[in-house]
Every structure is written in structure tokens, then in C-alpha cells.
């Protein structure tokens, strides 16, 4: 690590390498009025980015179809939520269901009906109702199959990948894996680079969540490596998917090391993960995003990569004197990128809690317990978004605060309280997701169309 990985890590810490701690302190988060226009009448790119989104907009939620169904107030509210300009209420989903029934009564399987189903699936996925999203997508798929001649191969493939994604989030990872395997078995699927790499990603991430034994560990990285190598065959064409593929592969390297360490009672260095994430940062640094959509995806990838690098550096635990400043540089960069996202409120930024937790851990490691406490309390005070991966972040924030209080005199009660909250939150996760490491929250199960808007 000292001879090889450290210099490359320092390269991507940039100016925040020396000022990360100060940057974290000086950052001021922005808030916005809740009476903003729910959804500006522009283009599909107005749907804000989420790693949890299903990628249904380009094929199923189109103009002028979208423009016509926005005349229904229930649809207008739902689209406002998906664009980050409004918040979901307790009745948003049920209201949208009624609007969908109206459109179905007018023309079952018509473009407006299909669009309303796609909007509902996206809304359910965003608000953590992954099982509901799966049911809605299944209905959409059944209607599409009746009109198969009107749909092209790419759109039906993407719909199947969206279904696999909902299964993965709801904990049915074996079923998600089966869907991806079926897609990988399609003739000439390798002629569609995004589709092929996406199915490899879904297959690999499904195996990753199931990774428990040594046998699992020694094969879990293979499909994610294949996705990286395949996308690298098209230099300059698929930069964003390649960065996402390297992000996921780095997490697989961590899980591989954890399982081997636990089963063979030895320490596996975190270097391969750090190297992979650093390579992804190199690809990302070479991009100049030109559209709002690309800027949003680049920002999301950078936040996850820099957050993971900060977390990984803190795991080194050797005699390097600059571990904490280096980690703080990465975390400070991630926090800065999140602060620059002005289109949505902080409570809706799905990875903010994770970064605040990492920053708080940097201060904890640096011996600044009071500042660490404030940051970790800010992390747990953010509203719960509800989807599976953000729950992992929430649990991690509680656990980190528990660890901090364990080191304070006369704070055992607080430590036990936050440990209990972390355990309670754990029980709300799908069975397959319980006990999983917090690093898995940075994964991106991406579908082919997610890079199109």
C-alpha cells in the first residue's frame, strides 16, 4: 500500500487533500421552498437522478404522451415527486393508482395507460415500495407482451432489467439473478453493449448480495470484471457505464476480502478496491459533462466513489500519518459535490447521509469527538427516504454514533440507545439484506436506459 496505492490515491484527492476537514466545516447546505412548481414543462431530463430509479422514462414516459396525462392532477403530483420538485405524501401512490385506472378505462394498453404505469412503478421504487413497483412492472410487461410487435428489443430488454432491479431491492435476489441469466442467454445479446453489460451487472450484484461462503467469494467478482472488460472494448463510447461498473467491482473486491478474512482468519488488504475506485476516478476526471442529465450522473458517481475512497482509506489502519487528512479530502470533495446539487432539497439527496457519516468518522478518527458527534447527529436527523440501500446508510449512521459514544465516559446509555435503533432498523430490511455491510449502499444496479435522461 505504501509503495503503490498511496501515490495514486493522493492524485485524486486534489486540493481537498489538505483542506478537507476545513471544507467539511464550512459547507452550508441549501434548502428550497416547498411551493415550487411541481414539474416544469420541459423535457424528460427533468426527472432527477436516483441510483434507485428504473430507467423507464425514455421508452415509456414520453412527450407528447406525458404532456397529455399531466392534465390529471394525480399524475402531475407524481411527476413532480420524480422531478425532485415535490414531496410524496401518504396518498400519492393511491391517488396515482386511481388515475391509472381512469386511463386504463379509456384505452387499456394505450400509450397514456402504459406511461401512467411506468410513472407509478418509478414512484413506488423511489419511496421504498419495491414490491409494489414489481407488481406494477409485471402488469406493464403483460400489456407490452400483447403488443410485442410495437416494441423493439432494447425497450423490452430494459423493462426486464427494471423488473430484476425491483426484485433485487426487495430482497428476492435469486429471482433477480434468474431474470439476468435469461437475458444473458438471448442470442446476439453481446451485440448490444449497454444491454449486455447491464445484465452482467445485475447478475453480479445478485451474486454479491448472496455472497457468504468462500466458494461464493472466489466467483463473485467474475461477472462484474466481465462487465468492466467488455465496456473497455469501446473506448470513449460508454464512459459513464464503465465508471459505474468499476464502482461496483470495487465493492465486490471489498466483499471478497471480508469473506476470505472471516473464513481464513487472515487480513486481506483493501488495496484492490481502492485501486479500482481510483481507476474509475481517472475515467471520471477525463469527462466534461455537457448536459444536465450527464452532470447529474457524473455527480452521483463522484460522490459514491469519493465516499468509498474515504471509507476505504480509513480501513487501512497502518502507520501512515496522513490517513485521516487523506480520507477527509475525499469526503470533503463528496460533500462539496452534494452541496452543488441545487435542484433538490438535502432531505431528498439519497447519498448525503452516507457522506455525512463518513465525514463524521473522519473527525472521530482525528480525535475531534464533539465535531464528529454533530455531523453524525446531522446524518441521523435526515428524513428517511425508504429504499433498501438508503436504509443501509441510516443503519450505518446509528452504528457510527454508537461507536463514538462507546469511547466517551458516562455515555454508555447513549451508545446502547443508538445500537438498539440500528438493530431495529436492521429488522425493517428484507431478509436477504439483513446483516449486509454498509459499503453495499454505494452499489448501482443500473438498467440500460438510465444513462439516457
PDB file of N, CA, C and O in Angstrom, residues 11 41 61 114 131 151 197 205 226 228 242 277 333 356 386 421 431-432 445:
ATOM      1  N   UNK A  11      -3.293  11.454  -5.807  1.00  0.00           N
ATOM      2  CA  UNK A  11      -3.529  12.163  -7.061  1.00  0.00           C
ATOM      3  C   UNK A  11      -4.952  12.660  -7.155  1.00  0.00           C
ATOM      4  O   UNK A  11      -5.224  13.762  -7.622  1.00  0.00           O
ATOM      5  N   UNK A  41     -42.643  22.291 -17.623  1.00  0.00           N
ATOM      6  CA  UNK A  41     -42.984  21.652 -18.889  1.00  0.00           C
ATOM      7  C   UNK A  41     -41.800  21.699 -19.847  1.00  0.00           C
ATOM      8  O   UNK A  41     -41.774  22.480 -20.796  1.00  0.00           O
ATOM      9  N   UNK A  61     -42.316   6.862 -20.768  1.00  0.00           N
ATOM     10  CA  UNK A  61     -42.877   8.124 -20.295  1.00  0.00           C
ATOM     11  C   UNK A  61     -42.413   9.213 -21.245  1.00  0.00           C
ATOM     12  O   UNK A  61     -41.432   9.913 -21.008  1.00  0.00           O
ATOM     13  N   UNK A 114     -49.882   3.020 -20.394  1.00  0.00           N
ATOM     14  CA  UNK A 114     -48.547   2.473 -20.143  1.00  0.00           C
ATOM     15  C   UNK A 114     -47.668   3.505 -19.423  1.00  0.00           C
ATOM     16  O   UNK A 114     -46.904   3.166 -18.516  1.00  0.00           O
ATOM     17  N   UNK A 131     -41.831  -3.917  -3.619  1.00  0.00           N
ATOM     18  CA  UNK A 131     -42.772  -4.966  -4.002  1.00  0.00           C
ATOM     19  C   UNK A 131     -43.896  -4.425  -4.871  1.00  0.00           C
ATOM     20  O   UNK A 131     -44.310  -5.071  -5.838  1.00  0.00           O
ATOM     21  N   UNK A 151     -42.996  -3.016 -29.977  1.00  0.00           N
ATOM     22  CA  UNK A 151     -41.873  -2.683 -29.107  1.00  0.00           C
ATOM     23  C   UNK A 151     -40.588  -3.274 -29.673  1.00  0.00           C
ATOM     24  O   UNK A 151     -40.563  -4.392 -30.154  1.00  0.00           O
ATOM     25  N   UNK A 197     -23.815  -5.452 -20.773  1.00  0.00           N
ATOM     26  CA  UNK A 197     -23.113  -5.059 -19.551  1.00  0.00           C
ATOM     27  C   UNK A 197     -24.081  -4.852 -18.392  1.00  0.00           C
ATOM     28  O   UNK A 197     -23.757  -5.145 -17.239  1.00  0.00           O
ATOM     29  N   UNK A 205     -24.380  -8.328  -9.176  1.00  0.00           N
ATOM     30  CA  UNK A 205     -24.853  -7.752  -7.919  1.00  0.00           C
ATOM     31  C   UNK A 205     -25.788  -8.709  -7.180  1.00  0.00           C
ATOM     32  O   UNK A 205     -25.835  -8.703  -5.950  1.00  0.00           O
ATOM     33  N   UNK A 226     -16.176  -8.964 -15.911  1.00  0.00           N
ATOM     34  CA  UNK A 226     -16.550  -9.111 -17.317  1.00  0.00           C
ATOM     35  C   UNK A 226     -17.228  -7.843 -17.831  1.00  0.00           C
ATOM     36  O   UNK A 226     -16.977  -7.411 -18.970  1.00  0.00           O
ATOM     37  N   UNK A 228     -16.767  -4.771 -16.787  1.00  0.00           N
ATOM     38  CA  UNK A 228     -15.727  -3.750 -16.956  1.00  0.00           C
ATOM     39  C   UNK A 228     -14.933  -3.996 -18.237  1.00  0.00           C
ATOM     40  O   UNK A 228     -14.746  -3.090 -19.059  1.00  0.00           O
ATOM     41  N   UNK A 242     -19.037   2.540 -17.727  1.00  0.00           N
ATOM     42  CA  UNK A 242     -17.755   1.977 -17.310  1.00  0.00           C
ATOM     43  C   UNK A 242     -17.400   2.430 -15.896  1.00  0.00           C
ATOM     44  O   UNK A 242     -16.924   1.634 -15.074  1.00  0.00           O
ATOM     45  N   UNK A 277     -11.468   1.815  -7.566  1.00  0.00           N
ATOM     46  CA  UNK A 277     -12.178   3.093  -7.441  1.00  0.00           C
ATOM     47  C   UNK A 277     -11.331   4.248  -7.950  1.00  0.00           C
ATOM     48  O   UNK A 277     -11.854   5.192  -8.538  1.00  0.00           O
ATOM     49  N   UNK A 333     -14.533  16.400  -0.772  1.00  0.00           N
ATOM     50  CA  UNK A 333     -14.899  16.522  -2.192  1.00  0.00           C
ATOM     51  C   UNK A 333     -16.331  16.051  -2.422  1.00  0.00           C
ATOM     52  O   UNK A 333     -17.109  16.689  -3.142  1.00  0.00           O
ATOM     53  N   UNK A 356     -22.141  12.238   5.176  1.00  0.00           N
ATOM     54  CA  UNK A 356     -22.040  12.853   6.494  1.00  0.00           C
ATOM     55  C   UNK A 356     -21.505  11.862   7.528  1.00  0.00           C
ATOM     56  O   UNK A 356     -20.727  12.222   8.416  1.00  0.00           O
ATOM     57  N   UNK A 386     -36.383   5.701   2.476  1.00  0.00           N
ATOM     58  CA  UNK A 386     -37.203   4.495   2.482  1.00  0.00           C
ATOM     59  C   UNK A 386     -36.724   3.338   1.643  1.00  0.00           C
ATOM     60  O   UNK A 386     -37.108   2.203   1.904  1.00  0.00           O
ATOM     61  N   UNK A 421     -31.366   1.278  18.091  1.00  0.00           N
ATOM     62  CA  UNK A 421     -32.021   1.841  16.903  1.00  0.00           C
ATOM     63  C   UNK A 421     -31.465   1.223  15.625  1.00  0.00           C
ATOM     64  O   UNK A 421     -32.222   0.976  14.671  1.00  0.00           O
ATOM     65  N   UNK A 431     -35.143  -9.779   4.338  1.00  0.00           N
ATOM     66  CA  UNK A 431     -34.297 -10.793   4.977  1.00  0.00           C
ATOM     67  C   UNK A 431     -32.934 -10.921   4.314  1.00  0.00           C
ATOM     68  O   UNK A 431     -31.904 -11.029   4.989  1.00  0.00           O
ATOM     69  N   UNK A 432     -32.902 -10.919   2.987  1.00  0.00           N
ATOM     70  CA  UNK A 432     -31.649 -11.128   2.272  1.00  0.00           C
ATOM     71  C   UNK A 432     -30.679  -9.966   2.473  1.00  0.00           C
ATOM     72  O   UNK A 432     -29.467 -10.122   2.280  1.00  0.00           O
ATOM     73  N   UNK A 445     -27.188  -0.724  -9.333  1.00  0.00           N
ATOM     74  CA  UNK A 445     -27.797  -1.728 -10.214  1.00  0.00           C
ATOM     75  C   UNK A 445     -28.431  -0.939 -11.358  1.00  0.00           C
ATOM     76  O   UNK A 445     -29.572  -0.512 -11.276  1.00  0.00           O
TER      77      UNK A 445
END
